[in-house]
Amino acid sequence: MAVTRGFTGRPRPERDPRLPPGQYDAGDDWPVLHVELVPDLPPEAWSFAVDGLVATPRTWTWDEAQALPRSTYSGAIHCVTTWSKLDMTWVGVSVDLLLEQAGGVRPGATHVLVHSHTGYTTNLPLADVTDGQAWLAFEVDGAPLEPIHGGPARLLVPHLYFWKSAKWVSRIEVLDHDQRGYWEDGGYHDRGDPWREQRYHGD
Amino acid sequence: MAPDRSPWFTGTVEAVHVETARAKTFTLRLPEPLGHRAGQHVVLRLTAPDGYSAARSYSVASPPTGEPTIDLTVERLEEGEVSTFLHDVAEPGDELELRGPIGTRFAWDPSDGPALLVGGGSGVVPVMSMLRLARAERRTDLVRLVAAARTPADLLYAAELPGPEVTIAYSRAAGPDGRPAGRLAADDLAPSVAPGQRTFICGSSGFCEAAGRLLVGLGVDAHTITVERFGPTT
Ligand SMILES: Cc1cc2nc3c(=O)[nH]c(=O)nc-3n(C[C@H](O)[C@H](O)[C@H](O)COP(=O)(O)OP(=O)(O)OC[C@H]3O[C@@H](n4cnc5c(N)ncnc54)[C@H](O)[C@@H]3O)c2cc1C
């Protein structure tokens, strides 16, 4: 990195160790960034599917998804645009459970392509959405997820940059190869680990 | 899979042009043409002597020309880390690190067909690139642009923007055409809506959502609308 003449940046206080490099604490602010209009998704219009390389592809209605057992994530989220939010509490259905209900992944499965009701897509290694690391999230900090933040349900993969946590998620497609989604196709990283600052291809 | 994009490269500030009291355009000379599509952005990275760096996205205001220069138009945000540096410190001869072009869906050229372009505040920047391209290729029949600004003094590219394909709405001042001051309304957009258009909306999150709702109310299919939000919050 070449030093930019005359640039010192904001005063940098003691860094919170929970903040990955290049991130700042947005505090009570929750910035909004998405590439489409907030869709109108009443319960009757909502559905969620797990398909591709699974034993028994399946779809859940809103009521069926609400009836699934839930678990909690407490901790931080990190957006590639450099804000992080600490101490959040999210409630949703573990992706492990959803895959299990679809009969489990078939041999050769390596990646997922996540789809949203708006047409947005994002790709992730299968290993990043299993083992208790990802949820179909319905609630945050004790309230239903607001539409502007992806409600009624978004994917939650808090250990990766937040564009992977697709808002208004509609489908997890299990694949035997990595297929780039919306931002990845536009230059953003295929994995997106904030601790390694994997923001763009080649990072 | 597409090949990986270029890593960081250096742009040299060639000229700084004052657009409005709060916006400046920086012309950067690059090692080679950026190869962008109108509407795409670059990421600009500043690095302090202690290694600290700050990176922000900026839309390319200039259309693709095959020349190794680009224009970025940056609005100065009070307390903003990068925009204040660019406004208060950067000058011709300075070297800035960039990468890009970035973005897939927020991009247009005449072969994509008719487009409705809506920009609020600094959100005019990427749609200006599209308008400039349409004008350069004499395909203004394909584009309609609706720009929103607070007052005439805040309008970006005020000398260049107006034209038969352009509508301008001021929220805090009456327009020269007699339009009273007020937020963008359905009446401002309706004359520019046409069948078969793709729509691009850019601005603060609040502006984008409001403009999108108005267009959906006018019968525009939400799936044909692409949005780029600049502001950190609503
Ligand atoms: C795709 C895209 C294209 C864009 N194109 C343009 C363009 O063409 N022209 C343009 O002017 N802008 C554009 N933007 C916006 C631009 O990227 C920057 O967000 C903008 O210039 C502000 O950056 P800044 O460093 O000056 O402000 P920041 O320092 O990011 O501050 C903005 C706000 O964020 C908060 N903040 C940020 N960092 C901290 C911190 N460390 N501590 C506390 N609060 C903090 C503060 O509330 C502050 O008011 C674009 C954005 C996107 C996403």
XYZ file of C-alpha atoms and ligand atoms in Angstrom:
490
model
C 0.000 0.000 0.000
C 1.406 3.340 -1.041
C 1.112 6.138 1.514
C -1.246 8.872 0.304
C 0.272 12.350 0.602
C -1.388 14.347 3.350
C -3.725 11.606 4.567
C -3.794 10.804 8.267
C -7.396 9.642 8.657
C -9.679 10.018 11.634
C -8.190 9.854 15.106
C -7.960 6.153 15.878
C -8.849 5.277 19.442
C -7.919 1.958 21.044
C -9.414 -0.636 18.725
C -12.133 -2.912 19.996
C -10.695 -6.417 19.484
C -14.078 -7.555 18.184
C -13.646 -5.302 15.133
C -11.939 -6.883 12.126
C -9.364 -4.750 10.274
C -10.758 -1.762 8.398
C -14.111 -1.865 10.235
C -15.701 0.743 12.511
C -18.404 0.335 15.130
C -21.662 1.762 13.737
C -23.122 1.854 17.275
C -26.900 2.239 17.201
C -26.842 2.992 13.489
C -27.801 0.204 11.115
C -26.891 1.311 7.605
C -29.014 0.026 4.742
C -27.472 -1.124 1.476
C -29.191 -3.247 -1.113
C -29.523 -3.197 -4.859
C -33.262 -3.565 -5.211
C -36.464 -2.112 -3.797
C -37.732 -3.609 -0.549
C -40.106 -6.353 -1.784
C -43.625 -6.770 -0.482
C -43.580 -10.245 1.133
C -46.731 -10.995 3.122
C -46.749 -14.512 4.678
C -48.859 -15.933 1.839
C -46.319 -14.725 -0.747
C -43.329 -16.036 1.195
C -41.655 -19.390 0.658
C -38.248 -20.861 1.224
C -36.609 -23.816 -0.534
C -33.541 -26.006 -0.208
C -32.711 -27.771 -3.458
C -29.925 -28.795 -5.831
C -27.634 -31.504 -4.474
C -29.786 -32.637 -1.560
C -31.531 -35.984 -1.129
C -35.098 -34.568 -1.039
C -35.429 -30.963 -2.243
C -38.118 -29.188 -0.305
C -40.038 -25.974 0.160
C -41.448 -24.447 3.334
C -44.430 -22.122 3.618
C -44.293 -19.293 6.154
C -46.247 -21.294 8.745
C -44.108 -24.397 8.234
C -40.906 -22.368 8.625
C -42.251 -20.703 11.769
C -42.876 -24.129 13.302
C -39.211 -25.203 13.017
C -37.044 -25.221 16.143
C -34.980 -22.054 16.520
C -31.566 -21.167 17.816
C -29.778 -17.957 18.662
C -26.667 -16.117 17.469
C -25.220 -13.452 19.722
C -22.378 -11.339 18.436
C -21.252 -9.034 15.670
C -22.009 -8.529 11.991
C -19.586 -6.933 9.519
C -20.470 -5.102 6.293
C -17.887 -4.801 3.524
C -18.627 -1.051 3.378
C -16.649 -0.945 6.708
C -19.333 -0.745 9.402
C -19.796 -3.450 12.000
C -22.496 -3.877 14.619
C -21.554 -5.521 17.887
C -23.646 -7.302 20.503
C -26.590 -8.247 18.332
C -28.932 -11.136 19.104
C -30.450 -12.979 16.187
C -32.998 -15.803 16.253
C -33.636 -18.200 13.400
C -33.497 -21.733 12.102
C -30.078 -23.265 11.700
C -29.116 -24.052 8.094
C -27.897 -27.449 9.387
C -31.479 -28.249 10.336
C -32.835 -27.095 6.968
C -30.318 -29.252 5.098
C -31.160 -32.185 7.356
C -34.869 -31.756 6.616
C -34.006 -31.851 2.917
C -32.472 -35.266 3.474
C -28.902 -34.043 3.751
C -26.484 -32.998 0.999
C -25.551 -35.465 -1.719
C -21.962 -36.568 -2.423
C -19.977 -33.969 -4.330
C -21.740 -30.951 -2.761
C -19.176 -28.187 -2.163
C -20.896 -24.798 -2.459
C -24.257 -23.084 -2.217
C -25.815 -20.351 -4.302
C -28.283 -18.416 -2.173
C -31.227 -16.756 -3.914
C -33.481 -13.962 -2.766
C -37.111 -13.160 -3.578
C -35.791 -10.097 -5.446
C -33.470 -12.066 -7.735
C -30.333 -11.212 -5.715
C -27.851 -14.073 -5.405
C -24.674 -14.779 -3.415
C -22.324 -17.775 -3.352
C -20.734 -19.453 -0.332
C -18.679 -22.550 0.385
C -20.939 -25.241 1.920
C -18.526 -25.402 4.855
C -19.415 -21.791 5.732
C -23.146 -22.419 6.106
C -22.936 -25.677 8.102
C -21.751 -26.582 11.623
C -23.862 -23.959 13.365
C -22.499 -21.019 11.372
C -25.602 -19.948 9.425
C -29.303 -19.341 10.005
C -32.559 -18.521 8.292
C -33.132 -15.548 10.579
C -36.518 -14.128 11.600
C -35.787 -11.947 14.611
C -33.158 -9.503 15.710
C -32.745 -7.955 19.137
C -36.136 -9.219 20.293
C -38.242 -8.020 17.354
C -39.261 -9.388 13.962
C -36.702 -8.514 11.296
C -37.854 -5.339 9.534
C -38.395 -5.465 5.754
C -35.660 -2.847 5.163
C -33.151 -5.213 6.838
C -34.349 -8.260 4.894
C -37.475 -9.242 6.793
C -39.481 -11.325 7.145
C -36.431 -13.616 6.783
C -32.830 -13.265 5.672
C -29.881 -15.564 5.646
C -27.481 -14.907 8.525
C -23.819 -15.878 8.093
C -22.236 -13.571 10.655
C -18.639 -14.738 10.299
C -18.526 -13.496 6.677
C -19.110 -10.015 5.206
C -22.781 -9.255 5.375
C -23.552 -9.207 1.640
C -23.428 -13.015 1.999
C -26.374 -12.810 4.418
C -28.949 -12.417 1.632
C -31.966 -10.314 2.529
C -35.447 -11.697 1.676
C -33.835 -15.095 1.125
C -35.934 -17.531 -0.918
C -33.730 -20.511 -1.671
C -30.469 -22.297 -0.929
C -29.251 -24.167 -3.988
C -26.599 -26.790 -3.174
C -23.985 -27.155 -5.936
C -20.886 -29.199 -6.750
C -19.028 -26.062 -7.897
C -18.691 -22.388 -6.998
C -21.030 -20.169 -9.013
C -20.692 -16.428 -8.486
C -23.591 -14.341 -7.251
C -24.482 -10.697 -7.739
C -21.599 -8.907 -6.019
C -19.070 -11.686 -6.578
C -19.684 -11.370 -10.315
C -19.089 -7.650 -9.943
C -15.656 -7.980 -8.341
C -16.354 -8.913 -4.719
C -14.690 -11.859 -3.002
C -16.045 -15.403 -3.311
C -15.651 -16.129 0.411
C -15.560 -12.730 2.193
C -13.828 -13.402 5.522
C -13.686 -10.030 7.350
C -10.731 -11.083 9.506
C -8.671 -11.593 6.334
C -10.194 -8.515 4.672
C -11.415 -10.600 1.737
C -13.336 -7.733 0.162
C -12.560 -8.081 -3.551
C -11.260 -10.810 -5.853
C -7.600 -11.408 -5.182
C -7.655 -10.167 -1.548
C -16.163 -18.194 -13.744
C -14.937 -14.795 -14.871
C -11.213 -14.206 -14.465
C -10.208 -12.296 -11.372
C -10.230 -8.522 -11.736
C -7.214 -6.283 -11.640
C -5.713 -5.485 -8.254
C -5.029 -1.947 -7.039
C -3.567 0.559 -9.472
C -2.576 4.195 -9.252
C -4.547 7.143 -10.560
C -2.855 10.533 -10.731
C -4.980 13.581 -10.080
C -4.830 15.609 -13.269
C -7.429 18.282 -12.591
C -9.866 19.328 -9.898
C -13.041 21.067 -10.968
C -15.482 22.738 -8.584
C -19.024 21.584 -9.418
C -20.986 23.162 -6.562
C -20.205 24.501 -3.086
C -20.149 20.878 -1.863
C -19.003 18.834 -4.846
C -15.782 18.600 -6.826
C -14.880 16.544 -9.869
C -11.470 14.885 -9.901
C -10.002 13.874 -13.242
C -7.627 10.947 -12.707
C -5.056 9.678 -15.171
C -4.758 5.868 -15.089
C -2.091 3.468 -16.354
C -4.583 2.239 -18.951
C -8.264 2.775 -19.811
C -10.515 1.556 -16.991
C -12.742 -0.432 -19.358
C -15.857 0.385 -17.365
C -19.496 0.398 -18.391
C -21.469 3.567 -17.710
C -22.818 3.318 -14.152
C -20.008 1.239 -12.637
C -17.851 2.430 -9.760
C -14.291 2.215 -8.494
C -12.981 1.783 -4.978
C -10.544 4.450 -3.860
C -8.120 3.711 -1.030
C -6.183 6.212 1.059
C -3.285 5.076 3.236
C -1.827 6.912 6.241
C 1.866 6.768 7.199
C 1.101 4.246 9.972
C -0.476 1.853 7.468
C -4.074 2.703 8.334
C -6.212 2.819 5.228
C -9.720 3.938 4.328
C -11.505 2.763 1.190
C -14.740 4.136 -0.335
C -16.708 3.535 -3.514
C -17.061 6.290 -6.137
C -19.066 6.105 -9.326
C -17.351 6.986 -12.555
C -18.946 10.165 -13.900
C -17.282 10.011 -17.288
C -18.561 7.649 -19.980
C -16.331 4.918 -21.384
C -14.187 6.643 -24.024
C -11.173 4.392 -24.463
C -9.036 7.149 -22.864
C -6.938 6.375 -19.756
C -8.726 9.005 -17.657
C -11.833 8.980 -15.480
C -13.813 11.645 -13.661
C -15.066 11.092 -10.118
C -17.473 13.604 -8.589
C -17.358 13.645 -4.813
C -19.683 15.388 -2.427
C -18.018 16.729 0.723
C -19.596 15.231 3.838
C -18.899 17.113 7.063
C -16.767 14.781 9.211
C -16.388 12.393 6.273
C -12.987 10.764 6.326
C -12.357 10.308 2.618
C -14.525 13.015 1.056
C -12.987 15.755 3.237
C -9.478 14.565 2.336
C -10.326 14.700 -1.359
C -11.874 18.155 -1.043
C -9.419 19.767 1.343
C -6.093 18.085 0.584
C -5.942 16.325 -2.799
C -4.485 18.371 -5.641
C -3.121 17.810 -9.141
C -0.107 15.508 -9.130
C -1.290 13.445 -6.150
C -1.416 9.688 -6.570
C -4.438 7.725 -5.374
C -4.926 3.962 -5.234
C -7.930 2.549 -7.055
C -9.489 -0.704 -8.057
C -12.321 -1.585 -10.371
C -14.442 -1.321 -12.349
C -16.971 -2.804 -9.927
C -20.684 -3.479 -10.287
C -22.688 -5.551 -12.728
C -26.334 -4.657 -12.732
C -26.005 -0.885 -12.320
C -24.548 -0.439 -15.795
C -25.983 0.531 -19.146
C -25.086 1.117 -22.749
C -27.305 1.814 -25.748
C -27.375 -1.866 -26.773
C -29.363 -2.537 -23.571
C -32.314 -0.548 -24.958
C -34.436 2.203 -23.382
C -33.540 3.389 -19.899
C -35.087 5.651 -17.294
C -32.362 7.225 -15.144
C -33.212 8.748 -11.776
C -30.588 10.442 -9.610
C -30.888 12.343 -6.342
C -28.061 14.566 -5.063
C -24.708 12.883 -5.698
C -26.722 9.952 -7.077
C -26.724 11.902 -10.341
C -23.082 10.835 -10.872
C -23.505 7.295 -12.299
C -26.595 8.196 -14.327
C -24.665 11.166 -15.757
C -22.153 8.667 -17.109
C -25.047 6.889 -18.856
C -26.489 10.159 -20.209
C -23.072 11.256 -21.465
C -22.665 7.928 -23.246
C -26.117 8.224 -24.853
C -25.328 11.765 -25.993
C -21.896 10.786 -27.334
C -23.449 7.933 -29.300
C -26.409 10.093 -30.422
C -28.876 7.732 -28.767
C -30.681 10.185 -26.478
C -33.896 8.718 -27.899
C -33.204 5.781 -25.556
C -32.805 7.688 -22.274
C -34.901 9.817 -19.978
C -33.181 11.282 -16.932
C -34.862 12.717 -13.853
C -32.527 14.544 -11.470
C -33.422 15.748 -7.988
C -31.439 18.400 -6.122
C -32.075 20.726 -3.218
C -31.640 23.995 -5.101
C -30.221 25.048 -8.475
C -26.943 25.796 -6.684
C -26.720 22.148 -5.564
C -27.347 20.623 -8.990
C -24.355 18.698 -10.345
C -23.295 19.359 -13.940
C -25.772 22.260 -14.064
C -24.438 23.590 -17.371
C -24.279 20.235 -19.091
C -27.258 18.336 -17.704
C -30.331 20.132 -19.121
C -31.770 18.879 -22.383
C -35.016 17.649 -23.886
C -34.484 14.198 -22.321
C -33.904 15.620 -18.817
C -36.321 16.634 -16.027
C -35.038 18.452 -12.951
C -36.891 18.663 -9.629
C -35.743 20.959 -6.810
C -36.913 20.138 -3.309
C -36.201 23.540 -1.779
C -36.524 25.986 -4.644
C -38.913 26.668 -7.487
C -37.657 25.566 -10.882
C -37.169 27.883 -13.861
C -40.059 25.992 -15.500
C -42.387 27.100 -12.696
C -42.321 23.789 -10.795
C -42.840 24.666 -7.121
C -40.309 23.496 -4.526
C -41.030 19.966 -3.334
C -39.848 16.413 -3.109
C -39.798 14.291 -6.231
C -43.408 13.362 -7.070
C -45.178 10.990 -9.439
C -45.905 13.909 -11.780
C -42.169 14.542 -12.186
C -41.565 10.947 -13.225
C -44.681 10.034 -15.200
C -43.766 11.825 -18.473
C -40.454 9.918 -18.598
C -41.913 6.449 -18.038
C -42.155 4.375 -21.223
C -42.734 0.707 -22.011
C -39.704 -1.568 -22.261
C -37.465 0.639 -20.114
C -34.990 -0.534 -17.542
C -34.852 1.865 -14.634
C -31.763 2.916 -12.685
C -32.208 4.822 -9.429
C -29.294 6.227 -7.460
C -29.053 8.390 -4.366
C -29.488 8.110 -0.613
C -31.344 5.039 0.580
C -34.411 7.136 1.420
C -34.415 8.809 -1.992
C -34.098 5.480 -3.815
C -36.890 3.831 -1.892
C -39.216 6.832 -2.379
C -38.486 7.138 -6.112
C -38.908 3.377 -6.542
C -42.285 3.387 -4.772
C -43.482 6.235 -7.008
C -42.465 4.347 -10.134
C -44.106 1.110 -8.971
C -47.217 3.241 -8.331
C -47.011 4.396 -11.951
C -47.089 0.769 -13.095
C -43.357 0.148 -13.488
C -42.441 -3.506 -12.772
C -40.185 -3.588 -9.682
C -38.038 -6.276 -11.332
C -36.963 -3.825 -14.034
C -35.624 -1.370 -11.428
C -31.991 -1.408 -10.303
C -31.004 0.679 -7.333
C -27.672 1.965 -6.059
C -27.640 3.432 -2.577
C -24.852 5.830 -1.690
C -25.621 7.073 1.752
C -24.520 5.154 4.814
C -28.000 5.404 6.365
C -31.575 6.141 5.317
C -21.507 2.066 -5.131
C -21.293 3.415 -4.500
C -20.985 4.492 -5.309
C -20.768 5.757 -4.738
N -20.501 6.813 -5.560
C -20.334 8.050 -5.032
C -20.098 9.191 -5.865
O -20.021 9.092 -7.090
N -19.937 10.403 -5.270
C -20.003 10.559 -3.906
O -19.836 11.688 -3.420
N -20.240 9.496 -3.094
C -20.387 8.256 -3.618
N -20.613 7.175 -2.792
C -20.519 7.367 -1.341
C -19.045 7.233 -0.918
O -18.619 5.894 -1.083
C -18.765 7.587 0.550
O -19.679 6.880 1.358
C -18.887 9.051 0.854
O -17.969 9.809 0.058
C -18.601 9.323 2.335
O -17.312 8.877 2.659
P -16.448 9.650 3.748
O -15.230 8.862 4.000
O -16.296 11.067 3.373
O -17.402 9.621 4.977
P -17.315 8.562 6.167
O -16.072 8.805 6.931
O -17.580 7.213 5.639
O -18.502 9.065 6.990
C -19.865 8.946 6.555
C -20.668 8.695 7.793
O -20.365 7.362 8.226
C -20.134 7.321 9.604
N -18.739 6.853 9.875
C -17.868 6.367 8.981
N -16.714 6.004 9.565
C -16.843 6.241 10.870
C -15.987 6.075 12.009
N -14.737 5.570 11.934
N -16.458 6.439 13.200
C -17.700 6.931 13.303
N -18.543 7.106 12.285
C -18.136 6.789 11.076
C -20.432 8.712 10.100
O -21.771 8.690 10.544
C -20.301 9.628 8.921
O -21.142 10.750 8.953
C -20.847 5.922 -3.345
C -21.158 4.830 -2.545
C -21.396 3.594 -3.103
C -21.729 2.447 -2.191
